[in-house]
Backbone as ProteinMPNN parsed JSONL, in Angstrom:
{"seq_chain_A": "LRRLEVEASNLRMIKTMGERLAHEVGNAVVPLSTHQQLFAEKYDDPEFRASLNTALTEGVKRISRLGQQMLFLAQDRTGMADPITVSQLIEDAFREAQKHYQEQTVYLQYETGGQSFMLTGDRVGLKHALAEVMLNAVQANPPMPKVKVSTHADTDVDGTRWVHIDIQDSGTGFTKEAARKVPEPFFTTRN", "coords_chain_A": {"N_chain_A": [[106.699, -91.571, 198.086], [107.471, -89.203, 196.849], [110.019, -89.958, 195.92], [109.281, -91.896, 194.02], [107.937, -90.252, 192.207], [110.069, -88.699, 191.268], [111.645, -90.713, 190.077], [109.854, -91.568, 188.068], [109.718, -89.219, 186.571], [112.39, -89.069, 185.738], [112.492, -91.38, 184.133], [110.726, -90.643, 182.086], [112.212, -88.564, 180.999], [114.468, -89.981, 180.096], [113.247, -91.51, 178.119], [112.49, -89.46, 176.331], [115.047, -88.482, 175.717], [116.132, -90.749, 174.462], [114.464, -90.948, 172.203], [115.059, -88.5, 170.895], [117.816, -88.778, 170.509], [117.895, -91.006, 168.793], [116.622, -89.846, 166.594], [118.466, -87.778, 165.926], [120.789, -89.301, 165.322], [119.775, -90.7, 163.173], [119.403, -88.54, 161.374], [122.077, -87.935, 160.893], [122.909, -90.212, 159.58], [121.482, -90.393, 157.176], [122.65, -88.855, 154.899], [124.967, -90.409, 154.607], [123.968, -92.934, 154.007], [122.688, -92.39, 151.586], [124.892, -91.739, 149.947], [126.199, -94.191, 150.088], [124.455, -95.838, 148.646], [124.802, -94.841, 146.083], [127.424, -95.284, 145.595], [128.839, -97.339, 144.027], [128.175, -96.768, 141.323], [128.879, -94.082, 140.972], [131.426, -93.541, 141.908], [133.739, -92.843, 140.417], [133.341, -90.215, 139.74], [134.592, -87.086, 140.425], [133.249, -85.001, 141.768], [131.277, -86.385, 143.162], [132.897, -87.88, 144.908], [133.992, -85.82, 146.429], [131.688, -84.867, 147.647], [130.972, -87.16, 149.074], [133.147, -87.293, 150.838], [132.675, -84.969, 152.373], [130.17, -85.642, 153.494], [130.878, -87.908, 155.013], [132.747, -86.774, 156.803], [131.173, -84.816, 158.164], [129.078, -86.436, 159.146], [130.397, -88.323, 160.827], [131.53, -86.557, 162.671], [129.224, -85.44, 163.803], [127.865, -87.683, 164.918], [129.833, -88.577, 166.703], [129.921, -86.396, 168.456], [127.33, -86.525, 169.536], [127.56, -88.932, 170.93], [129.512, -88.195, 172.811], [128.069, -86.265, 174.221], [126.04, -87.846, 175.381], [127.587, -89.532, 177.011], [128.599, -87.61, 178.771], [126.223, -86.769, 180.036], [125.608, -89.113, 181.332], [127.299, -89.273, 183.469], [127.77, -89.226, 187.001], [127.259, -86.436, 188.694], [126.67, -85.142, 191.089], [126.712, -82.919, 193.895], [128.906, -81.244, 193.359], [130.68, -78.315, 194.012], [132.309, -75.808, 193.268], [134.221, -72.768, 193.564], [133.766, -70.288, 191.127], [134.929, -68.117, 188.646], [132.978, -66.084, 186.749], [133.621, -64.828, 184.298], [135.869, -66.327, 183.45], [134.664, -68.819, 183.199], [132.892, -68.326, 181.066], [134.704, -67.706, 178.996], [136.113, -70.158, 178.829], [134.018, -71.884, 178.119], [133.322, -70.79, 175.639], [135.675, -71.298, 174.163], [135.503, -74.081, 174.124], [133.148, -74.466, 172.608], [134.025, -73.335, 170.247], [135.822, -75.197, 169.292], [134.394, -76.91, 167.683], [134.154, -75.569, 165.351], [136.626, -75.155, 164.022], [137.67, -74.589, 161.524], [136.81, -72.119, 160.89], [136.418, -68.633, 161.589], [135.222, -67.551, 164.647], [133.397, -65.254, 166.525], [133.483, -63.697, 169.728], [131.705, -61.564, 171.75], [131.873, -60.033, 174.727], [130.233, -58.649, 177.412], [130.457, -57.169, 180.499], [129.43, -55.167, 181.974], [131.14, -53.82, 183.565], [131.405, -55.226, 185.903], [132.617, -57.861, 188.039], [132.044, -61.276, 188.52], [131.503, -63.932, 190.815], [130.671, -67.321, 191.38], [129.28, -70.303, 192.871], [129.434, -73.674, 192.066], [128.97, -76.546, 189.897], [131.639, -76.664, 188.087], [132.509, -78.009, 185.698], [130.077, -79.018, 184.685], [128.595, -76.622, 184.345], [130.228, -75.301, 182.49], [129.993, -77.08, 180.339], [127.214, -76.86, 179.777], [126.991, -74.103, 179.09], [128.745, -74.067, 176.895], [127.332, -75.663, 175.086], [125.073, -74.04, 174.609], [126.364, -71.829, 173.487], [127.485, -73.04, 171.232], [125.151, -73.626, 169.828], [124.433, -70.982, 169.3], [126.508, -70.231, 167.573], [125.952, -71.943, 165.444], [123.655, -70.8, 164.503], [124.171, -68.852, 162.648], [126.021, -69.669, 160.388], [127.581, -68.496, 158.188], [128.754, -66.149, 159.252], [129.562, -66.363, 162.163], [128.785, -65.113, 165.361], [128.944, -64.594, 168.78], [127.299, -63.124, 171.384], [127.706, -62.252, 174.691], [126.387, -61.301, 177.745], [126.548, -60.229, 181.131], [124.922, -59.759, 184.241], [124.049, -58.722, 187.583], [121.491, -59.622, 189.945], [119.073, -59.262, 192.54], [116.848, -61.063, 194.506], [113.649, -60.443, 196.162], [113.845, -61.678, 198.614], [116.503, -61.484, 199.163], [118.258, -63.194, 197.867], [120.978, -63.576, 195.73], [121.628, -63.363, 192.232], [123.252, -64.299, 189.203], [122.882, -63.274, 186.007], [123.235, -64.652, 182.855], [123.286, -63.79, 179.679], [122.93, -64.924, 176.402], [123.394, -64.276, 173.055], [122.844, -64.73, 169.537], [123.867, -64.172, 166.107], [122.015, -64.842, 164.257], [118.909, -65.318, 162.35], [116.797, -65.89, 164.011], [113.984, -67.597, 165.658], [111.074, -69.034, 164.082], [107.615, -68.202, 164.744], [106.192, -70.535, 165.361], [108.256, -72.371, 165.954], [109.36, -71.069, 168.17], [107.448, -71.483, 170.151], [107.887, -74.132, 170.774], [110.384, -74.235, 171.917], [110.814, -74.48, 174.795], [110.637, -77.259, 175.185], [112.307, -80.243, 176.19], [115.355, -81.088, 174.575], [114.625, -79.969, 172.153], [114.62, -79.42, 168.67], [115.134, -77.712, 165.582], [115.676, -78.91, 163.275], [114.783, -81.282, 160.775]], "CA_chain_A": [[105.933, -91.079, 196.952], [108.305, -88.223, 196.152], [111.063, -90.711, 195.217], [108.648, -92.496, 192.844], [107.684, -89.169, 191.248], [111.363, -88.356, 190.662], [112.007, -91.82, 189.187], [108.968, -91.511, 186.898], [110.173, -88.074, 185.785], [113.645, -89.468, 185.106], [112.188, -92.335, 183.06], [110.168, -89.873, 180.96], [113.325, -87.84, 180.389], [115.265, -90.968, 179.358], [112.477, -91.826, 176.909], [112.639, -88.312, 175.431], [116.43, -88.466, 175.25], [116.286, -91.849, 173.519], [113.79, -90.574, 170.958], [115.807, -87.432, 170.23], [119.098, -89.323, 170.087], [117.637, -91.813, 167.594], [116.32, -88.897, 165.518], [119.711, -87.12, 165.541], [121.65, -90.29, 164.651], [119.147, -90.913, 161.862], [119.744, -87.39, 160.525], [123.49, -88.033, 160.507], [123.104, -91.394, 158.736], [120.819, -90.247, 155.869], [123.591, -88.565, 153.806], [125.884, -91.538, 154.437], [123.207, -93.977, 153.334], [122.486, -91.954, 150.197], [126.16, -91.921, 149.244], [126.48, -95.625, 150.009], [123.627, -96.381, 147.569], [125.324, -94.365, 144.8], [128.866, -95.481, 145.611], [129.36, -98.159, 142.921], [128.004, -96.147, 139.998], [129.361, -92.705, 140.891], [132.699, -93.344, 142.587], [134.728, -92.217, 139.536], [133.007, -88.794, 139.605], [135.28, -86.318, 141.48], [132.257, -84.239, 142.536], [130.661, -87.34, 144.087], [133.869, -88.203, 145.954], [134.075, -84.656, 147.32], [130.447, -84.876, 148.424], [131.097, -88.292, 150.003], [134.088, -86.89, 151.879], [131.972, -84.02, 153.245], [129.143, -86.384, 154.229], [131.562, -88.733, 156.012], [133.327, -85.886, 157.822], [130.101, -84.225, 158.977], [128.349, -87.507, 159.83], [131.218, -88.853, 161.916], [131.644, -85.501, 163.677], [127.925, -85.299, 164.463], [127.602, -88.867, 165.741], [130.805, -88.553, 167.801], [129.475, -85.379, 169.407], [126.168, -87.072, 170.244], [128.079, -89.915, 171.88], [130.155, -87.458, 173.9], [127.006, -85.652, 175.029], [125.377, -88.881, 176.174], [128.534, -89.937, 178.06], [128.635, -86.546, 179.766], [124.974, -86.823, 180.796], [125.57, -90.352, 182.12], [128.169, -89.137, 184.631], [127.158, -88.82, 188.26], [127.929, -85.174, 188.987], [126.018, -84.479, 192.21], [127.525, -82.437, 194.996], [130.042, -80.421, 192.952], [130.49, -76.92, 194.403], [133.581, -75.108, 193.143], [134.112, -71.336, 193.282], [133.994, -70.096, 189.696], [134.88, -66.766, 188.099], [132.055, -66.171, 185.613], [134.316, -64.462, 183.048], [136.687, -67.473, 183.046], [133.71, -69.847, 182.776], [132.404, -67.95, 179.733], [135.812, -67.865, 178.048], [136.361, -71.597, 178.665], [132.889, -72.449, 177.373], [133.435, -70.324, 174.256], [136.75, -72.073, 173.523], [134.978, -75.436, 173.9], [132.226, -74.385, 171.467], [134.834, -72.978, 169.079], [136.488, -76.405, 168.804], [133.551, -77.536, 166.666], [134.23, -74.739, 164.151], [138.031, -74.776, 163.926], [137.997, -74.128, 160.185], [136.125, -70.855, 160.68], [136.575, -67.656, 162.663], [134.018, -67.338, 165.439], [133.634, -64.08, 167.347], [132.83, -63.568, 171.025], [131.611, -60.225, 172.315], [131.511, -60.264, 176.125], [129.984, -57.407, 178.136], [130.259, -57.435, 181.926], [128.897, -53.991, 182.648], [132.151, -53.375, 184.506], [131.348, -56.003, 187.136], [133.209, -59.199, 188.055], [131.151, -62.148, 189.278], [131.912, -65.259, 191.277], [129.569, -68.173, 191.806], [129.682, -71.625, 193.326], [128.666, -74.692, 191.362], [129.67, -77.588, 189.162], [132.395, -75.979, 187.027], [132.5, -78.794, 184.458], [128.702, -79.047, 184.199], [128.224, -75.287, 183.868], [130.984, -75.055, 181.254], [129.37, -77.897, 179.288], [125.92, -76.274, 179.429], [127.226, -72.85, 178.37], [129.357, -74.389, 175.598], [126.255, -76.139, 174.206], [124.277, -72.874, 174.202], [127.199, -71.038, 172.58], [127.573, -73.761, 169.964], [123.886, -73.353, 169.133], [124.505, -69.603, 168.812], [127.411, -70.247, 166.411], [125.258, -72.638, 164.366], [122.526, -69.989, 164.037], [124.608, -68.009, 161.537], [127.305, -70.233, 159.962], [128.479, -67.679, 157.357], [129.472, -65.15, 160.039], [129.127, -66.635, 163.531], [129.166, -64.187, 166.416], [128.252, -64.872, 170.024], [127.336, -61.984, 172.3], [127.391, -62.667, 176.042], [126.381, -60.223, 178.733], [126.25, -60.688, 182.478], [124.541, -58.743, 185.22], [123.583, -59.279, 188.852], [120.137, -59.303, 190.364], [118.79, -59.735, 193.892], [115.426, -61.302, 194.763], [113.097, -59.745, 197.325], [114.304, -62.352, 199.838], [117.932, -61.258, 199.325], [119.054, -64.139, 197.088], [121.679, -62.931, 194.604], [121.672, -64.137, 191.0], [124.026, -63.801, 188.068], [122.203, -63.562, 184.735], [124.132, -64.783, 181.71], [122.488, -63.713, 178.454], [123.699, -65.309, 175.218], [122.692, -63.95, 171.813], [123.554, -65.067, 168.315], [123.674, -63.217, 165.009], [121.122, -65.471, 163.281], [117.622, -64.678, 162.057], [115.834, -66.165, 165.073], [112.999, -68.659, 165.473], [109.729, -68.722, 163.623], [106.692, -68.206, 165.888], [105.882, -71.931, 165.684], [109.424, -72.96, 166.617], [109.536, -70.413, 169.469], [106.533, -72.119, 171.112], [108.412, -75.456, 171.124], [111.714, -74.108, 172.497], [110.967, -75.014, 176.16], [110.632, -78.717, 175.22], [113.664, -80.817, 176.286], [115.989, -81.596, 173.359], [113.962, -79.396, 170.984], [115.472, -79.132, 167.536], [114.389, -77.202, 164.43], [116.035, -79.728, 162.112], [113.94, -82.461, 160.542]], "C_chain_A": [[106.764, -90.083, 196.123], [109.391, -88.922, 195.34], [110.498, -91.343, 193.946], [108.342, -91.449, 191.777], [108.965, -88.787, 190.52], [111.791, -89.45, 189.684], [111.156, -91.824, 187.928], [109.377, -90.368, 185.981], [111.462, -88.41, 185.048], [113.412, -90.44, 183.958], [111.59, -91.632, 181.847], [111.272, -89.122, 180.231], [114.207, -88.789, 179.58], [114.567, -91.345, 178.06], [112.632, -90.706, 175.88], [114.044, -88.255, 174.861], [116.663, -89.556, 174.206], [115.664, -91.526, 172.172], [114.596, -89.538, 170.184], [117.163, -87.925, 169.727], [118.926, -90.16, 168.82], [117.372, -90.912, 166.391], [117.613, -88.24, 165.002], [120.67, -88.074, 164.829], [121.094, -90.581, 163.259], [119.462, -89.786, 160.897], [121.188, -87.464, 160.036], [123.723, -89.166, 159.51], [122.507, -91.216, 157.336], [121.8, -89.894, 154.75], [124.571, -89.711, 153.548], [125.206, -92.668, 153.662], [122.996, -93.643, 151.855], [123.764, -92.153, 149.388], [126.507, -93.397, 149.082], [125.695, -96.251, 148.852], [124.169, -96.004, 146.189], [126.805, -94.686, 144.596], [129.393, -96.2, 144.369], [129.275, -97.443, 141.575], [128.632, -94.766, 139.872], [130.762, -92.49, 141.455], [133.745, -92.635, 141.716], [134.502, -90.718, 139.353], [133.662, -88.007, 140.75], [134.315, -85.512, 142.355], [131.564, -85.142, 143.565], [131.616, -87.654, 145.232], [134.018, -87.042, 146.935], [132.842, -84.594, 148.22], [130.466, -85.996, 149.466], [132.029, -87.934, 151.16], [133.422, -85.928, 152.879], [130.942, -84.738, 154.102], [129.771, -87.244, 155.323], [132.105, -87.873, 157.159], [132.241, -85.352, 158.747], [129.347, -85.294, 159.77], [129.114, -88.063, 161.015], [131.332, -87.826, 163.039], [130.344, -85.387, 164.482], [127.629, -86.474, 165.392], [128.572, -88.932, 166.925], [130.378, -87.551, 168.87], [128.265, -85.864, 170.195], [126.607, -88.094, 171.286], [128.73, -89.238, 173.069], [129.116, -86.807, 174.809], [126.335, -86.684, 175.924], [126.289, -89.379, 177.299], [128.623, -88.882, 179.158], [127.387, -86.6, 180.65], [124.9, -88.052, 181.695], [126.434, -90.269, 183.379], [127.369, -88.713, 185.856], [127.901, -87.583, 188.746], [127.299, -84.457, 190.179], [127.036, -84.003, 193.23], [128.727, -81.594, 194.619], [129.756, -78.97, 193.327], [131.838, -76.214, 194.438], [133.32, -73.608, 193.028], [134.537, -71.089, 191.832], [133.94, -68.604, 189.374], [134.049, -66.842, 186.819], [132.763, -65.835, 184.305], [135.179, -65.623, 182.547], [135.801, -68.607, 182.537], [133.221, -69.568, 181.355], [133.499, -68.127, 178.689], [136.111, -69.339, 177.788], [135.256, -72.258, 177.844], [132.95, -72.041, 175.9], [134.523, -71.093, 173.511], [136.284, -73.495, 173.216], [134.041, -75.452, 172.694], [132.992, -74.136, 170.173], [135.53, -74.194, 168.473], [135.696, -77.081, 167.69], [133.545, -76.752, 165.358], [135.656, -74.252, 163.949], [138.394, -74.212, 162.565], [137.443, -72.733, 159.906], [136.38, -69.92, 161.863], [135.231, -67.426, 163.33], [134.324, -66.203, 166.409], [132.838, -64.144, 168.652], [132.875, -62.104, 171.43], [131.081, -60.401, 173.737], [131.404, -58.934, 176.86], [129.662, -57.729, 179.591], [129.582, -56.281, 182.642], [129.858, -53.485, 183.702], [132.171, -54.15, 185.813], [132.034, -57.349, 186.949], [132.354, -60.059, 188.968], [131.827, -63.457, 189.644], [130.636, -66.02, 191.612], [130.131, -69.51, 192.255], [128.807, -72.646, 192.627], [129.561, -75.726, 190.72], [130.359, -76.952, 187.956], [132.29, -76.711, 185.683], [131.094, -78.813, 183.852], [128.255, -77.706, 183.649], [128.952, -74.948, 182.567], [130.361, -75.823, 180.09], [128.059, -77.268, 178.832], [126.094, -74.977, 178.634], [127.839, -73.098, 176.998], [128.291, -74.873, 174.612], [125.401, -74.973, 173.708], [125.072, -72.015, 173.225], [127.364, -71.72, 171.23], [126.296, -73.576, 169.153], [123.882, -71.943, 168.553], [125.395, -69.515, 167.572], [126.703, -70.867, 165.208], [124.106, -71.824, 163.79], [122.9, -69.118, 162.846], [125.968, -68.487, 161.052], [128.164, -69.328, 159.077], [129.305, -66.673, 158.162], [129.088, -65.291, 161.51], [129.689, -65.644, 164.554], [128.303, -64.496, 167.633], [128.418, -63.657, 170.924], [126.871, -62.469, 173.667], [127.414, -61.431, 176.934], [125.987, -60.807, 180.083], [125.838, -59.496, 183.328], [123.979, -59.438, 186.464], [122.159, -58.823, 189.138], [119.964, -59.855, 191.779], [117.283, -59.875, 194.048], [114.974, -60.508, 195.979], [113.545, -60.388, 198.637], [115.819, -62.232, 200.047], [118.834, -62.219, 198.57], [119.66, -63.422, 195.887], [121.778, -63.897, 193.424], [122.64, -63.486, 190.026], [123.269, -64.231, 186.819], [123.261, -63.601, 183.638], [123.24, -64.841, 180.476], [123.38, -64.013, 177.268], [122.843, -65.045, 173.991], [123.538, -64.397, 170.628], [123.245, -64.023, 167.258], [122.787, -63.801, 163.916], [119.8, -64.744, 163.151], [116.572, -64.93, 163.129], [114.858, -67.262, 164.702], [111.743, -68.14, 164.785], [108.823, -68.75, 164.851], [106.373, -69.631, 166.33], [107.038, -72.594, 166.43], [109.614, -72.362, 168.007], [108.625, -71.032, 170.532], [107.086, -73.455, 171.595], [109.751, -75.401, 171.857], [111.812, -74.668, 173.921], [111.001, -76.543, 176.255], [112.073, -79.235, 175.342], [114.132, -81.359, 174.942], [115.282, -81.113, 172.089], [114.98, -79.137, 169.888], [114.61, -78.627, 166.388], [114.696, -78.009, 163.18], [115.083, -80.91, 161.999], [114.742, -83.598, 159.987]], "O_chain_A": [[106.763, -90.111, 194.892], [109.662, -88.534, 194.203], [111.156, -91.331, 192.906], [108.47, -91.72, 190.583], [108.958, -88.576, 189.307], [112.249, -89.148, 188.582], [111.671, -92.056, 186.834], [109.384, -90.519, 184.759], [111.613, -88.079, 183.872], [114.064, -90.337, 182.919], [111.905, -91.979, 180.709], [111.276, -89.047, 179.003], [114.65, -88.434, 178.487], [115.212, -91.484, 177.021], [112.875, -90.967, 174.702], [114.226, -88.01, 173.668], [117.313, -89.318, 173.188], [116.253, -91.794, 171.125], [114.795, -89.668, 168.977], [117.607, -87.536, 168.646], [119.715, -90.04, 167.883], [117.849, -91.189, 165.291], [117.83, -88.155, 163.794], [121.296, -87.695, 163.839], [121.845, -90.694, 162.29], [119.757, -90.035, 159.729], [121.484, -87.098, 158.899], [124.634, -89.088, 158.686], [122.99, -91.84, 156.391], [121.794, -90.572, 153.723], [124.959, -89.954, 152.405], [125.806, -93.275, 152.775], [123.113, -94.51, 150.989], [123.723, -92.674, 148.274], [127.049, -93.803, 148.053], [126.225, -97.111, 148.148], [124.011, -96.764, 145.233], [127.368, -94.391, 143.542], [130.315, -95.702, 143.723], [130.21, -97.512, 140.777], [128.895, -94.32, 138.755], [131.241, -91.357, 141.477], [134.566, -91.889, 142.249], [135.389, -90.021, 138.859], [133.331, -88.227, 141.916], [134.548, -85.36, 143.555], [131.299, -84.724, 144.692], [131.206, -87.693, 146.393], [134.156, -87.259, 148.139], [132.947, -84.303, 149.412], [130.029, -85.805, 150.6], [131.738, -88.234, 152.318], [133.594, -86.071, 154.09], [130.843, -84.479, 155.301], [129.254, -87.302, 156.439], [131.941, -88.208, 158.332], [132.369, -85.425, 159.97], [129.015, -85.081, 160.936], [128.546, -88.255, 162.09], [131.242, -88.173, 164.216], [130.377, -85.253, 165.705], [127.191, -86.277, 166.526], [128.174, -89.302, 168.029], [130.469, -87.84, 170.063], [128.184, -85.636, 171.402], [126.082, -88.115, 172.399], [128.529, -89.654, 174.21], [129.272, -86.801, 176.03], [126.089, -86.419, 177.101], [125.824, -89.622, 178.413], [128.711, -89.217, 180.339], [127.485, -86.489, 181.872], [124.204, -88.035, 182.71], [126.31, -91.114, 184.265], [126.415, -87.942, 185.755], [129.055, -87.679, 189.164], [127.401, -83.233, 190.256], [128.091, -84.614, 193.406], [129.516, -81.252, 195.5], [128.693, -78.448, 192.992], [132.434, -76.043, 195.502], [132.306, -73.206, 192.456], [135.548, -71.621, 191.374], [133.01, -67.91, 189.784], [134.39, -67.591, 185.903], [132.526, -66.499, 183.296], [135.22, -65.881, 181.344], [136.142, -69.277, 181.562], [133.145, -70.483, 180.534], [133.239, -68.648, 177.604], [136.339, -69.727, 176.642], [135.528, -73.091, 176.98], [132.665, -72.85, 175.016], [134.326, -71.496, 172.365], [136.627, -74.052, 172.173], [134.126, -76.347, 171.853], [132.637, -74.673, 169.124], [135.8, -74.219, 167.272], [136.279, -77.756, 166.841], [132.991, -77.216, 164.361], [135.876, -73.061, 163.727], [139.339, -73.43, 162.459], [137.593, -72.221, 158.797], [136.539, -70.37, 162.998], [134.232, -67.143, 162.669], [135.38, -66.187, 167.04], [131.687, -64.58, 168.679], [133.937, -61.482, 171.452], [129.959, -60.869, 173.926], [132.373, -58.177, 176.924], [128.72, -58.466, 179.882], [129.201, -56.412, 183.805], [129.448, -52.796, 184.637], [132.883, -53.77, 186.742], [132.039, -57.911, 185.853], [131.98, -59.634, 190.061], [132.616, -64.008, 188.877], [129.651, -65.44, 192.069], [131.306, -69.809, 192.045], [127.584, -72.508, 192.595], [130.765, -75.771, 190.975], [129.727, -76.729, 186.923], [132.012, -76.093, 184.655], [130.937, -78.643, 182.643], [127.607, -77.649, 182.604], [128.361, -74.376, 181.651], [130.219, -75.288, 178.991], [127.815, -77.152, 177.631], [125.425, -74.775, 177.622], [127.492, -72.414, 176.035], [128.341, -74.529, 173.431], [125.046, -74.917, 172.531], [124.519, -71.524, 172.241], [127.38, -71.053, 170.195], [126.347, -73.393, 167.937], [123.388, -71.726, 167.446], [125.067, -68.8, 166.625], [126.836, -70.379, 164.086], [123.627, -72.126, 162.697], [122.017, -68.687, 162.104], [126.972, -67.807, 161.266], [129.388, -69.379, 159.194], [130.44, -66.375, 157.791], [128.374, -64.446, 162.05], [130.89, -65.38, 164.602], [127.086, -64.642, 167.526], [129.536, -63.216, 171.192], [125.782, -63.027, 173.797], [128.342, -60.625, 176.879], [125.201, -61.75, 180.166], [126.334, -58.383, 183.157], [123.503, -60.572, 186.406], [121.696, -57.794, 188.646], [120.64, -60.809, 192.163], [116.529, -58.943, 193.767], [115.79, -59.971, 196.729], [113.616, -59.711, 199.662], [116.362, -62.807, 200.991], [120.056, -62.081, 198.622], [118.961, -62.752, 195.127], [121.985, -65.097, 193.605], [122.82, -62.269, 190.031], [123.044, -65.422, 186.603], [124.078, -62.689, 183.516], [122.528, -65.821, 180.258], [124.458, -63.435, 177.131], [121.712, -65.522, 173.894], [124.766, -64.44, 170.696], [122.459, -63.104, 167.486], [122.797, -63.321, 162.782], [119.589, -63.693, 163.757], [115.55, -64.244, 163.154], [114.886, -67.792, 163.591], [111.396, -66.963, 164.893], [109.22, -69.269, 165.895], [106.292, -69.91, 167.526], [106.825, -73.294, 167.42], [109.993, -73.078, 168.934], [109.005, -71.094, 171.702], [106.786, -73.873, 172.713], [110.209, -76.422, 172.37], [112.826, -75.291, 174.239], [111.359, -77.078, 177.305], [112.967, -78.721, 174.669], [113.366, -82.026, 174.245], [115.338, -81.786, 171.059], [116.088, -78.678, 170.165], [113.47, -79.067, 166.234], [114.058, -77.823, 162.143], [114.636, -81.464, 163.003], [114.196, -84.671, 159.73]]}, "name": "protein", "num_of_chains": 1, "seq": "LRRLEVEASNLRMIKTMGERLAHEVGNAVVPLSTHQQLFAEKYDDPEFRASLNTALTEGVKRISRLGQQMLFLAQDRTGMADPITVSQLIEDAFREAQKHYQEQTVYLQYETGGQSFMLTGDRVGLKHALAEVMLNAVQANPPMPKVKVSTHADTDVDGTRWVHIDIQDSGTGFTKEAARKVPEPFFTTRN"}
C-alpha cells in the first residue's frame, strides 16, 4: 500500500511538472512566434532585427535551461552521501547561478557567523538546488542583483543537528497573493 501511495504521489508530481514545463516552454515561444509573424514585413527595420535577436537569445537560453533541469531531475541520484563543506557548496552554487548572468555583475554576501559547517549528502543535488534558489534571488532584482546567504546551526530537542541556509535577494518581495502560492511545486509568478 505504501509503495502504491508513493507511485501515486510521483505520478501527480510528474503531471504537475509536465503542466509547468509546457507553460514555461509556451512562455519562451510567444516572443519567437510574434517575431516570426512579423518577420517578412519588418525584417528591414534595424529595431525589429535587434528585438528578434534578443527574443531568440532569451528564448533559446530559457528552453535550453528547462531541458537541462528536466534531464537533471530524470537522473537516479539515490544513495549519494558525500562529506561537504557548506561554504564551498554555497560558493559553487553561486558560481553556477552566476553563469546565467555572465553579462552582469552579481554580488554574493555570505555570513557564517564565524562558524564552519560540514554536512553529508548529495553534493551535486544540493549544489543544483541551491543554485536554483540563488538564480531566483538574482532574477528578483535584475538591475542590481545581490544574493545574501547566511548559515547557522541548530539542534533539535532529540539532539539532531541542523545547518540552516538562509538565502535573501534584493528584490521587492512577493505580493500577499503570490506568497500564499509559494509552497506549491513549480510555482511561478510569471504568466
